[in-house]
Amino acid sequence: MASRLHLNVFVPTTGHHEASWRLPGTTPERVDDVHYYREIAQTAERGRFDSIFLADVPAVGRHADRVAQSSFEPLTLLSALALVTEHIGLIGTASTTYTEPYNLARQFSSLDHISGGRAGWNIVTSWSSAAAHNFGFDGRLGHTDRYERATEYLEVAIALWDSWEDDAVVVDRERGIYADADRVHRIDHAGPHFRVRGPLNAARSPQGHPVLVQAGSSVEGRAFAARFAEAIFTAQVDLGDAQDFYRDVKAQAAAFGRDPDTVKILPGLSPIIGSTEAEARRIEQDLTDLSIPEVGLAHLSSRFDDVDLSGFPLDGPVPLHALPHPEDVQGAQSRSRVIFDMVEREPGLTLRGLLHRLAGARGHGTIVGTPEQVADRIVTWFESGAADGFNIMPPYLPGSFDAFVDHVVPILQSRGVFRTEYEGTTLRDHYGLPRPAARRSS
Ligand SMILES: Cc1cc2nc3c(=O)[nH]c(=O)nc-3n(C[C@H](O)[C@H](O)[C@H](O)COP(=O)(O)O)c2cc1C
């Protein structure tokens, strides 16, 4: 059993439930107000969370007219939050498919400097086809091609972060030497996707480099995660599947010569919390009643490479035969598998029923109940080798996150699985991750 639970909060606009922006008490009017996110980040700190996390897709989603959207790009927003928080880790998403490693290595180095060592990068290859059209492509790159590019991308980014040795900046006024040139190195990378000379124009940052986070769980995604990731976000709804995933990724990390304990696995969990189970069920029903089927259908279709589902009756069976097989999906493979399995486990599920299941957390784990029930679920998974912690996905903000911090966290603390105070200052400290040594490249 791992000794300490880790908690990240995944912060979307008004909450993870697609109808959250219509629920009384949420404030879609504030999704472009930096202070709205400051308040959430400060709540996370009050709850002694390890980190907050911002997702990103560089495109307007389908049905952007019927779901709350924020205008903020994650690294910009996290830089602002760095100055109004003290402890919380700041994890931002950026794409290896639609950015260049030199630019991105600089940006994350900046965030790590600005925040005093609290930066994390959620590395994504961008499964959404909408993004491709904003970057000169007619459609998304294939799944394998995206992961190949991502692998070379990471080699370049890490080499750039390592291009300044820790003690390269000497500030010797007397001799007129600001930095020791022998401790700053070119990387001279030349590969199929990138040619980068280096060095980076940024001194090595407090954490050496940002904590590397990854969120793809396909065969290729797991292999990539096992090689690079220090924290892994994953969608798991079944305890047995989550345990298999946990064992598999840790074993693959060990095969890369890594200590499996330096790879933290954090399944998503979206809790609807009430003071009684009946109250929690009422909130769930309110959210379901506010859901718009066309939004859910568009989302489901996007998970299956944009297959057209508009002709199928909502109260008929889920048309599995019309969906591409998960292993053939070129977008988000592992999520399509989660959805496929969900339908196969529940014969008789209608299309409308599936949309309701997915409306809250898009295939991540959900729980509806009292603070004790939510804490039990967390501790059970944590203690049975399914998770090192959780990616908490509040269904509506700020209410459901306040409820988690005020009522679930104290139970986890009293059961001795979660910290009562921060013990370190960096995101690596919170997750118990070592600071990487700078590898010399030339
Ligand atoms: C918690 C979580 C957050 C994610 N956030 C993003 C994101 O912000 N942007 C993005 O393009 N993909 C995001 N993804 C999708 C993954 O990066 C990945 O594309 C997806 O899980 C499918 O990967 P696979 O094909 O290896 O299974 C996220 C996935 C998870 C589990």
GROMACS .gro file of C-alpha atoms and ligand atoms in nm:
model
  473
    1MET     CA    1   0.000   0.000   0.000
    2ALA     CA    2   0.130   0.344  -0.088
    3SER     CA    3   0.175   0.560   0.219
    4ARG     CA    4   0.021   0.882   0.099
    5LEU     CA    5  -0.276   0.966  -0.115
    6HIS     CA    6  -0.244   1.237  -0.380
    7LEU     CA    7  -0.525   1.465  -0.491
    8ASN     CA    8  -0.543   1.677  -0.803
    9VAL     CA    9  -0.843   1.888  -0.897
   10PHE     CA   10  -0.930   1.905  -1.266
   11VAL     CA   11  -1.080   2.252  -1.317
   12PRO     CA   12  -1.302   2.313  -1.618
   13THR     CA   13  -1.529   2.617  -1.647
   14THR     CA   14  -1.845   2.561  -1.441
   15GLY     CA   15  -1.787   2.193  -1.366
   16HIS     CA   16  -1.748   1.860  -1.540
   17HIS     CA   17  -2.116   1.793  -1.587
   18GLU     CA   18  -2.205   1.923  -1.932
   19ALA     CA   19  -2.521   2.086  -1.787
   20SER     CA   20  -2.339   2.244  -1.491
   21TRP     CA   21  -2.351   2.592  -1.645
   22ARG     CA   22  -2.732   2.578  -1.632
   23LEU     CA   23  -2.747   2.471  -1.266
   24PRO     CA   24  -2.844   2.747  -1.020
   25GLY     CA   25  -2.537   2.834  -0.814
   26THR     CA   26  -2.280   2.805  -1.090
   27THR     CA   27  -2.153   3.125  -1.253
   28PRO     CA   28  -2.094   3.087  -1.627
   29GLU     CA   29  -2.072   3.468  -1.635
   30ARG     CA   30  -1.736   3.438  -1.454
   31VAL     CA   31  -1.550   3.183  -1.668
   32ASP     CA   32  -1.327   3.459  -1.809
   33ASP     CA   33  -1.266   3.617  -1.469
   34VAL     CA   34  -0.921   3.527  -1.337
   35HIS     CA   35  -1.044   3.571  -0.979
   36TYR     CA   36  -1.294   3.289  -1.028
   37TYR     CA   37  -1.000   3.052  -1.083
   38ARG     CA   38  -0.805   3.217  -0.799
   39GLU     CA   39  -1.087   3.129  -0.562
   40ILE     CA   40  -1.091   2.765  -0.682
   41ALA     CA   41  -0.711   2.739  -0.656
   42GLN     CA   42  -0.723   2.881  -0.305
   43THR     CA   43  -0.994   2.631  -0.211
   44ALA     CA   44  -0.764   2.356  -0.339
   45GLU     CA   45  -0.486   2.490  -0.117
   46ARG     CA   46  -0.720   2.505   0.179
   47GLY     CA   47  -0.789   2.136   0.111
   48ARG     CA   48  -0.411   2.066   0.089
   49PHE     CA   49  -0.448   1.933  -0.266
   50ASP     CA   50  -0.130   1.845  -0.454
   51SER     CA   51  -0.228   2.032  -0.768
   52ILE     CA   52  -0.485   2.191  -0.992
   53PHE     CA   53  -0.504   2.097  -1.357
   54LEU     CA   54  -0.629   2.279  -1.667
   55ALA     CA   55  -0.713   2.085  -1.984
   56ASP     CA   56  -0.686   2.231  -2.332
   57VAL     CA   57  -0.797   2.169  -2.686
   58PRO     CA   58  -0.682   2.434  -2.934
   59ALA     CA   59  -1.019   2.450  -3.108
   60VAL     CA   60  -1.377   2.545  -3.042
   61GLY     CA   61  -1.573   2.230  -2.963
   62ARG     CA   62  -1.885   2.117  -3.142
   63HIS     CA   63  -2.184   2.272  -2.968
   64ALA     CA   64  -1.969   2.549  -2.826
   65ASP     CA   65  -2.294   2.742  -2.831
   66ARG     CA   66  -2.448   2.508  -2.573
   67VAL     CA   67  -2.163   2.442  -2.327
   68ALA     CA   68  -1.974   2.702  -2.118
   69GLN     CA   69  -1.633   2.788  -2.268
   70SER     CA   70  -1.342   2.976  -2.115
   71SER     CA   71  -1.114   3.205  -2.314
   72PHE     CA   72  -0.802   3.124  -2.113
   73GLU     CA   73  -0.499   2.941  -2.245
   74PRO     CA   74  -0.370   2.725  -1.956
   75LEU     CA   75  -0.011   2.846  -1.919
   76THR     CA   76  -0.118   3.209  -1.917
   77LEU     CA   77  -0.383   3.147  -1.654
   78LEU     CA   78  -0.151   2.931  -1.441
   79SER     CA   79   0.115   3.204  -1.447
   80ALA     CA   80  -0.140   3.445  -1.302
   81LEU     CA   81  -0.248   3.189  -1.040
   82ALA     CA   82   0.115   3.130  -0.942
   83LEU     CA   83   0.126   3.477  -0.793
   84VAL     CA   84  -0.188   3.444  -0.580
   85THR     CA   85  -0.119   3.096  -0.442
   86GLU     CA   86   0.167   2.959  -0.235
   87HIS     CA   87   0.166   2.582  -0.237
   88ILE     CA   88  -0.061   2.434  -0.499
   89GLY     CA   89   0.094   2.260  -0.801
   90LEU     CA   90  -0.003   2.409  -1.138
   91ILE     CA   91  -0.051   2.154  -1.416
   92GLY     CA   92  -0.129   2.282  -1.765
   93THR     CA   93  -0.204   2.098  -2.087
   94ALA     CA   94  -0.009   2.157  -2.405
   95SER     CA   95  -0.005   1.960  -2.727
   96THR     CA   96   0.297   1.788  -2.879
   97THR     CA   97   0.121   1.785  -3.215
   98TYR     CA   98   0.047   2.155  -3.250
   99THR     CA   99   0.343   2.324  -3.080
  100GLU     CA  100   0.723   2.322  -3.119
  101PRO     CA  101   0.942   2.191  -2.835
  102TYR     CA  102   1.166   2.500  -2.810
  103ASN     CA  103   0.874   2.734  -2.749
  104LEU     CA  104   0.703   2.503  -2.506
  105ALA     CA  105   1.018   2.418  -2.309
  106ARG     CA  106   1.064   2.794  -2.256
  107GLN     CA  107   0.705   2.844  -2.147
  108PHE     CA  108   0.714   2.565  -1.889
  109SER     CA  109   1.054   2.677  -1.769
  110SER     CA  110   0.903   3.024  -1.718
  111LEU     CA  111   0.607   2.883  -1.524
  112ASP     CA  112   0.841   2.678  -1.306
  113HIS     CA  113   1.053   2.987  -1.232
  114ILE     CA  114   0.750   3.211  -1.174
  115SER     CA  115   0.583   2.962  -0.938
  116GLY     CA  116   0.895   2.866  -0.746
  117GLY     CA  117   0.884   2.505  -0.870
  118ARG     CA  118   0.516   2.422  -0.897
  119ALA     CA  119   0.479   2.358  -1.272
  120GLY     CA  120   0.347   2.041  -1.433
  121TRP     CA  121   0.286   1.964  -1.802
  122ASN     CA  122  -0.004   1.745  -1.909
  123ILE     CA  123   0.141   1.611  -2.231
  124VAL     CA  124  -0.126   1.546  -2.492
  125THR     CA  125  -0.109   1.452  -2.858
  126SER     CA  126  -0.451   1.617  -2.920
  127TRP     CA  127  -0.708   1.358  -3.020
  128SER     CA  128  -0.965   1.615  -3.133
  129SER     CA  129  -1.003   1.643  -3.509
  130ALA     CA  130  -1.124   2.002  -3.476
  131ALA     CA  131  -0.776   2.115  -3.369
  132ALA     CA  132  -0.613   1.978  -3.685
  133HIS     CA  133  -0.798   2.230  -3.901
  134ASN     CA  134  -0.647   2.520  -3.707
  135PHE     CA  135  -0.290   2.414  -3.783
  136GLY     CA  136  -0.289   2.352  -4.157
  137PHE     CA  137  -0.405   1.988  -4.157
  138ASP     CA  138  -0.714   1.845  -4.329
  139GLY     CA  139  -0.769   1.595  -4.046
  140ARG     CA  140  -0.598   1.464  -3.736
  141LEU     CA  141  -0.265   1.283  -3.766
  142GLY     CA  142  -0.287   0.906  -3.709
  143HIS     CA  143  -0.263   0.772  -3.354
  144THR     CA  144   0.079   0.609  -3.403
  145ASP     CA  145   0.222   0.913  -3.584
  146ARG     CA  146   0.113   1.140  -3.299
  147TYR     CA  147   0.283   0.927  -3.034
  148GLU     CA  148   0.601   0.899  -3.245
  149ARG     CA  149   0.620   1.276  -3.275
  150ALA     CA  150   0.546   1.308  -2.902
  151THR     CA  151   0.835   1.075  -2.816
  152GLU     CA  152   1.089   1.278  -3.012
  153TYR     CA  153   0.929   1.596  -2.875
  154LEU     CA  154   0.994   1.483  -2.517
  155GLU     CA  155   1.355   1.390  -2.596
  156VAL     CA  156   1.409   1.743  -2.729
  157ALA     CA  157   1.224   1.921  -2.447
  158ILE     CA  158   1.412   1.731  -2.175
  159ALA     CA  159   1.747   1.794  -2.347
  160LEU     CA  160   1.661   2.167  -2.361
  161TRP     CA  161   1.570   2.179  -1.991
  162ASP     CA  162   1.898   2.001  -1.920
  163SER     CA  163   2.101   2.233  -2.141
  164TRP     CA  164   2.186   2.459  -1.847
  165GLU     CA  165   2.352   2.280  -1.559
  166ASP     CA  166   2.215   2.369  -1.217
  167ASP     CA  167   2.512   2.581  -1.122
  168ALA     CA  168   2.566   2.744  -1.463
  169VAL     CA  169   2.467   3.092  -1.343
  170VAL     CA  170   2.759   3.213  -1.132
  171VAL     CA  171   2.712   3.596  -1.124
  172ASP     CA  172   3.081   3.671  -1.069
  173ARG     CA  173   3.083   4.051  -1.082
  174GLU     CA  174   3.453   4.074  -1.018
  175ARG     CA  175   3.560   3.860  -1.313
  176GLY     CA  176   3.269   3.976  -1.530
  177ILE     CA  177   3.124   3.627  -1.567
  178TYR     CA  178   2.747   3.597  -1.543
  179ALA     CA  179   2.720   3.232  -1.651
  180ASP     CA  180   2.985   2.964  -1.689
  181ALA     CA  181   2.990   2.888  -2.061
  182ASP     CA  182   3.126   2.537  -1.994
  183ARG     CA  183   2.806   2.455  -1.808
  184VAL     CA  184   2.567   2.564  -2.084
  185HIS     CA  185   2.532   2.315  -2.368
  186ARG     CA  186   2.395   2.297  -2.719
  187ILE     CA  187   2.173   1.995  -2.776
  188ASP     CA  188   2.230   1.958  -3.154
  189HIS     CA  189   1.919   1.747  -3.202
  190ALA     CA  190   1.839   1.629  -3.555
  191GLY     CA  191   1.553   1.382  -3.592
  192PRO     CA  192   1.262   1.305  -3.823
  193HIS     CA  193   1.040   1.575  -3.671
  194PHE     CA  194   1.268   1.834  -3.514
  195ARG     CA  195   1.605   2.001  -3.566
  196VAL     CA  196   1.701   2.202  -3.260
  197ARG     CA  197   2.044   2.339  -3.176
  198GLY     CA  198   1.986   2.478  -2.828
  199PRO     CA  199   2.072   2.562  -2.559
  200LEU     CA  200   1.745   2.688  -2.413
  201ASN     CA  201   1.743   3.059  -2.334
  202ALA     CA  202   1.639   2.990  -1.976
  203ALA     CA  203   1.842   2.880  -1.677
  204ARG     CA  204   1.750   2.548  -1.517
  205SER     CA  205   1.429   2.594  -1.323
  206PRO     CA  206   1.359   2.506  -0.957
  207GLN     CA  207   1.226   2.159  -1.033
  208GLY     CA  208   1.484   2.085  -1.304
  209HIS     CA  209   1.191   2.045  -1.534
  210PRO     CA  210   0.814   2.049  -1.482
  211VAL     CA  211   0.648   1.736  -1.351
  212LEU     CA  212   0.559   1.534  -1.662
  213VAL     CA  213   0.196   1.427  -1.665
  214GLN     CA  214   0.030   1.211  -1.929
  215ALA     CA  215  -0.328   1.114  -1.997
  216GLY     CA  216  -0.351   0.856  -2.276
  217SER     CA  217  -0.414   0.495  -2.178
  218SER     CA  218  -0.408   0.305  -2.510
  219VAL     CA  219  -0.128   0.052  -2.573
  220GLU     CA  220   0.084   0.329  -2.726
  221GLY     CA  221  -0.022   0.578  -2.459
  222ARG     CA  222   0.081   0.343  -2.177
  223ALA     CA  223   0.421   0.277  -2.333
  224PHE     CA  224   0.476   0.652  -2.369
  225ALA     CA  225   0.362   0.712  -2.010
  226ALA     CA  226   0.583   0.434  -1.874
  227ARG     CA  227   0.884   0.598  -2.035
  228PHE     CA  228   0.821   0.964  -1.952
  229ALA     CA  229   0.528   1.029  -1.718
  230GLU     CA  230   0.565   1.106  -1.350
  231ALA     CA  231   0.189   1.132  -1.299
  232ILE     CA  232  -0.082   0.971  -1.508
  233PHE     CA  233  -0.444   1.079  -1.545
  234THR     CA  234  -0.666   0.794  -1.658
  235ALA     CA  235  -1.037   0.715  -1.695
  236GLN     CA  236  -1.124   0.395  -1.503
  237VAL     CA  237  -1.470   0.291  -1.391
  238ASP     CA  238  -1.409  -0.068  -1.283
  239LEU     CA  239  -1.187  -0.158  -0.987
  240GLY     CA  240  -1.046  -0.471  -1.154
  241ASP     CA  241  -0.962  -0.282  -1.475
  242ALA     CA  242  -0.801  -0.004  -1.271
  243GLN     CA  243  -0.586  -0.257  -1.084
  244ASP     CA  244  -0.477  -0.416  -1.415
  245PHE     CA  245  -0.390  -0.074  -1.555
  246TYR     CA  246  -0.197   0.018  -1.241
  247ARG     CA  247   0.005  -0.305  -1.244
  248ASP     CA  248   0.072  -0.287  -1.616
  249VAL     CA  249   0.197   0.074  -1.624
  250LYS     CA  250   0.414   0.030  -1.314
  251ALA     CA  251   0.567  -0.286  -1.463
  252GLN     CA  252   0.634  -0.111  -1.793
  253ALA     CA  253   0.798   0.179  -1.608
  254ALA     CA  254   1.021  -0.069  -1.422
  255ALA     CA  255   1.116  -0.224  -1.757
  256PHE     CA  256   1.243   0.122  -1.860
  257GLY     CA  257   1.468   0.113  -1.551
  258ARG     CA  258   1.245   0.352  -1.356
  259ASP     CA  259   1.135   0.322  -0.993
  260PRO     CA  260   0.760   0.246  -1.027
  261ASP     CA  261   0.690   0.459  -0.720
  262THR     CA  262   0.795   0.766  -0.919
  263VAL     CA  263   0.498   0.714  -1.153
  264LYS     CA  264   0.180   0.829  -0.976
  265ILE     CA  265  -0.144   0.692  -1.114
  266LEU     CA  266  -0.450   0.913  -1.067
  267PRO     CA  267  -0.784   0.787  -1.203
  268GLY     CA  268  -1.057   1.049  -1.250
  269LEU     CA  269  -1.343   1.064  -1.000
  270SER     CA  270  -1.643   1.295  -1.022
  271PRO     CA  271  -1.833   1.298  -0.691
  272ILE     CA  272  -2.183   1.438  -0.643
  273ILE     CA  273  -2.197   1.492  -0.268
  274GLY     CA  274  -2.504   1.542  -0.049
  275SER     CA  275  -2.553   1.543   0.327
  276THR     CA  276  -2.772   1.238   0.260
  277GLU     CA  277  -2.766   0.998  -0.030
  278ALA     CA  278  -3.114   1.118  -0.126
  279GLU     CA  279  -2.993   1.478  -0.147
  280ALA     CA  280  -2.701   1.375  -0.368
  281ARG     CA  281  -2.941   1.182  -0.595
  282ARG     CA  282  -3.161   1.493  -0.623
  283ILE     CA  283  -2.865   1.700  -0.741
  284GLU     CA  284  -2.778   1.429  -0.992
  285GLN     CA  285  -3.137   1.431  -1.121
  286ASP     CA  286  -3.135   1.812  -1.152
  287LEU     CA  287  -2.822   1.792  -1.365
  288THR     CA  288  -2.967   1.511  -1.578
  289ASP     CA  289  -3.284   1.711  -1.635
  290LEU     CA  290  -3.079   2.006  -1.760
  291SER     CA  291  -2.872   1.799  -2.006
  292ILE     CA  292  -2.918   1.859  -2.377
  293PRO     CA  293  -2.916   1.531  -2.577
  294GLU     CA  294  -2.760   1.692  -2.888
  295VAL     CA  295  -2.460   1.800  -2.680
  296GLY     CA  296  -2.412   1.450  -2.541
  297LEU     CA  297  -2.453   1.294  -2.886
  298ALA     CA  298  -2.195   1.529  -3.038
  299HIS     CA  299  -1.956   1.439  -2.759
  300LEU     CA  300  -2.013   1.065  -2.798
  301SER     CA  301  -1.964   1.089  -3.171
  302SER     CA  302  -1.635   1.278  -3.125
  303ARG     CA  303  -1.505   0.991  -2.908
  304PHE     CA  304  -1.561   0.755  -3.201
  305ASP     CA  305  -1.383   0.952  -3.472
  306ASP     CA  306  -1.691   1.166  -3.545
  307VAL     CA  307  -1.921   0.883  -3.658
  308ASP     CA  308  -2.271   1.014  -3.736
  309LEU     CA  309  -2.515   0.905  -3.461
  310SER     CA  310  -2.794   1.146  -3.544
  311GLY     CA  311  -3.023   0.887  -3.706
  312PHE     CA  312  -3.049   0.653  -3.405
  313PRO     CA  313  -3.348   0.676  -3.166
  314LEU     CA  314  -3.249   0.799  -2.821
  315ASP     CA  315  -3.470   0.541  -2.653
  316GLY     CA  316  -3.339   0.253  -2.862
  317PRO     CA  317  -3.034   0.039  -2.783
  318VAL     CA  318  -2.686   0.187  -2.809
  319PRO     CA  319  -2.587   0.126  -3.174
  320LEU     CA  320  -2.254  -0.044  -3.099
  321HIS     CA  321  -2.246  -0.187  -3.453
  322ALA     CA  322  -2.229   0.169  -3.593
  323LEU     CA  323  -1.924   0.262  -3.386
  324PRO     CA  324  -1.567   0.195  -3.495
  325HIS     CA  325  -1.396  -0.067  -3.280
  326PRO     CA  326  -1.190   0.101  -3.002
  327GLU     CA  327  -0.861  -0.041  -3.133
  328ASP     CA  328  -0.930   0.122  -3.472
  329VAL     CA  329  -1.016   0.463  -3.329
  330GLN     CA  330  -0.759   0.726  -3.433
  331GLY     CA  331  -0.864   0.986  -3.175
  332ALA     CA  332  -0.901   0.892  -2.807
  333GLN     CA  333  -0.858   0.513  -2.812
  334SER     CA  334  -0.872   0.424  -2.445
  335ARG     CA  335  -1.181   0.637  -2.380
  336SER     CA  336  -1.373   0.467  -2.659
  337ARG     CA  337  -1.279   0.135  -2.492
  338VAL     CA  338  -1.414   0.257  -2.156
  339ILE     CA  339  -1.743   0.352  -2.323
  340PHE     CA  340  -1.763   0.024  -2.518
  341ASP     CA  341  -1.707  -0.177  -2.199
  342MET     CA  342  -1.967   0.030  -2.015
  343VAL     CA  343  -2.230  -0.063  -2.275
  344GLU     CA  344  -2.130  -0.428  -2.283
  345ARG     CA  345  -2.152  -0.452  -1.904
  346GLU     CA  346  -2.506  -0.315  -1.908
  347PRO     CA  347  -2.722  -0.492  -2.167
  348GLY     CA  348  -3.041  -0.299  -2.234
  349LEU     CA  349  -2.876   0.042  -2.188
  350THR     CA  350  -3.045   0.290  -2.420
  351LEU     CA  351  -2.864   0.560  -2.613
  352ARG     CA  352  -3.026   0.820  -2.386
  353GLY     CA  353  -2.914   0.622  -2.079
  354LEU     CA  354  -2.557   0.614  -2.208
  355LEU     CA  355  -2.564   0.990  -2.270
  356HIS     CA  356  -2.675   1.040  -1.909
  357ARG     CA  357  -2.391   0.816  -1.785
  358LEU     CA  358  -2.139   1.020  -1.985
  359ALA     CA  359  -2.281   1.367  -1.920
  360GLY     CA  360  -2.120   1.394  -1.578
  361ALA     CA  361  -1.762   1.292  -1.643
  362ARG     CA  362  -1.729   1.166  -2.002
  363GLY     CA  363  -1.646   0.809  -1.899
  364HIS     CA  364  -1.451   0.878  -1.580
  365GLY     CA  365  -1.555   0.728  -1.248
  366THR     CA  366  -1.855   0.888  -1.081
  367ILE     CA  367  -2.006   0.850  -0.737
  368VAL     CA  368  -2.324   0.994  -0.590
  369GLY     CA  369  -2.347   0.988  -0.211
  370THR     CA  370  -2.247   1.121   0.127
  371PRO     CA  371  -1.897   1.240   0.220
  372GLU     CA  372  -1.839   0.905   0.399
  373GLN     CA  373  -1.937   0.709   0.089
  374VAL     CA  374  -1.707   0.916  -0.129
  375ALA     CA  375  -1.418   0.877   0.118
  376ASP     CA  376  -1.481   0.499   0.134
  377ARG     CA  377  -1.459   0.472  -0.244
  378ILE     CA  378  -1.132   0.668  -0.249
  379VAL     CA  379  -0.971   0.470   0.032
  380THR     CA  380  -1.081   0.134  -0.113
  381TRP     CA  381  -0.924   0.202  -0.451
  382PHE     CA  382  -0.613   0.354  -0.293
  383GLU     CA  383  -0.559   0.060  -0.061
  384SER     CA  384  -0.625  -0.207  -0.319
  385GLY     CA  385  -0.356  -0.117  -0.567
  386ALA     CA  386  -0.575   0.070  -0.815
  387ALA     CA  387  -0.458   0.427  -0.756
  388ASP     CA  388  -0.190   0.644  -0.595
  389GLY     CA  389  -0.446   0.918  -0.573
  390PHE     CA  390  -0.732   1.075  -0.766
  391ASN     CA  391  -0.799   1.334  -1.025
  392ILE     CA  392  -1.105   1.493  -0.864
  393MET     CA  393  -1.347   1.623  -1.125
  394PRO     CA  394  -1.609   1.844  -0.955
  395PRO     CA  395  -1.941   1.805  -1.139
  396TYR     CA  396  -2.033   2.168  -1.070
  397LEU     CA  397  -1.824   2.459  -0.945
  398PRO     CA  398  -1.765   2.594  -0.696
  399GLY     CA  399  -2.030   2.411  -0.486
  400SER     CA  400  -1.930   2.048  -0.534
  401PHE     CA  401  -1.560   2.125  -0.486
  402ASP     CA  402  -1.632   2.319  -0.167
  403ALA     CA  403  -1.827   2.016  -0.045
  404PHE     CA  404  -1.534   1.787  -0.123
  405VAL     CA  405  -1.279   2.006   0.054
  406ASP     CA  406  -1.500   2.078   0.355
  407HIS     CA  407  -1.649   1.733   0.409
  408VAL     CA  408  -1.448   1.460   0.231
  409VAL     CA  409  -1.092   1.584   0.290
  410PRO     CA  410  -1.132   1.589   0.672
  411ILE     CA  411  -1.245   1.225   0.662
  412LEU     CA  412  -0.943   1.128   0.451
  413GLN     CA  413  -0.721   1.316   0.695
  414SER     CA  414  -0.876   1.153   0.998
  415ARG     CA  415  -0.823   0.812   0.839
  416GLY     CA  416  -0.455   0.900   0.807
  417VAL     CA  417  -0.428   0.869   0.429
  418PHE     CA  418  -0.406   1.238   0.337
  419ARG     CA  419  -0.179   1.522   0.454
  420THR     CA  420  -0.299   1.785   0.698
  421GLU     CA  421  -0.020   2.031   0.606
  422TYR     CA  422   0.208   2.080   0.307
  423GLU     CA  423   0.549   1.938   0.383
  424GLY     CA  424   0.744   2.083   0.091
  425THR     CA  425   0.728   2.373  -0.148
  426THR     CA  426   0.744   2.225  -0.499
  427LEU     CA  427   0.502   2.008  -0.694
  428ARG     CA  428   0.768   1.735  -0.687
  429ASP     CA  429   0.769   1.759  -0.308
  430HIS     CA  430   0.392   1.713  -0.294
  431TYR     CA  431   0.398   1.405  -0.518
  432GLY     CA  432   0.713   1.264  -0.359
  433LEU     CA  433   0.900   1.279  -0.690
  434PRO     CA  434   1.277   1.320  -0.718
  435ARG     CA  435   1.427   1.628  -0.881
  436PRO     CA  436   1.581   1.505  -1.209
  437ALA     CA  437   1.954   1.547  -1.253
  438ALA     CA  438   2.058   1.743  -1.563
  439ARG     CA  439   2.175   1.497  -1.826
  440ARG     CA  440   2.473   1.628  -2.021
  441SER     CA  441   2.403   1.622  -2.393
  442SER     CA  442   2.734   1.750  -2.530
  443LIG     C1  443  -0.797   1.344  -1.720
  443LIG     C2  444  -0.768   1.357  -1.863
  443LIG     C3  445  -0.748   1.483  -1.916
  443LIG     C4  446  -0.722   1.501  -2.050
  443LIG     N1  447  -0.701   1.627  -2.098
  443LIG     C5  448  -0.679   1.646  -2.229
  443LIG     C6  449  -0.661   1.776  -2.281
  443LIG     O1  450  -0.663   1.872  -2.208
  443LIG     N2  451  -0.643   1.789  -2.414
  443LIG     C7  452  -0.640   1.681  -2.500
  443LIG     O2  453  -0.622   1.700  -2.619
  443LIG     N3  454  -0.657   1.556  -2.452
  443LIG     C8  455  -0.677   1.537  -2.320
  443LIG     N4  456  -0.695   1.411  -2.272
  443LIG     C9  457  -0.693   1.298  -2.366
  443LIG    C10  458  -0.562   1.225  -2.364
  443LIG     O3  459  -0.453   1.311  -2.382
  443LIG    C11  460  -0.561   1.118  -2.472
  443LIG     O4  461  -0.568   1.173  -2.600
  443LIG    C12  462  -0.677   1.027  -2.455
  443LIG     O5  463  -0.684   0.982  -2.322
  443LIG    C13  464  -0.666   0.910  -2.548
  443LIG     O6  465  -0.539   0.857  -2.544
  443LIG     P1  466  -0.514   0.715  -2.604
  443LIG     O7  467  -0.550   0.722  -2.749
  443LIG     O8  468  -0.369   0.685  -2.579
  443LIG     O9  469  -0.605   0.624  -2.530
  443LIG    C14  470  -0.719   1.390  -2.137
  443LIG    C15  471  -0.740   1.262  -2.084
  443LIG    C16  472  -0.763   1.245  -1.949
  443LIG    C17  473  -0.781   1.106  -1.894
   0.00000   0.00000   0.00000
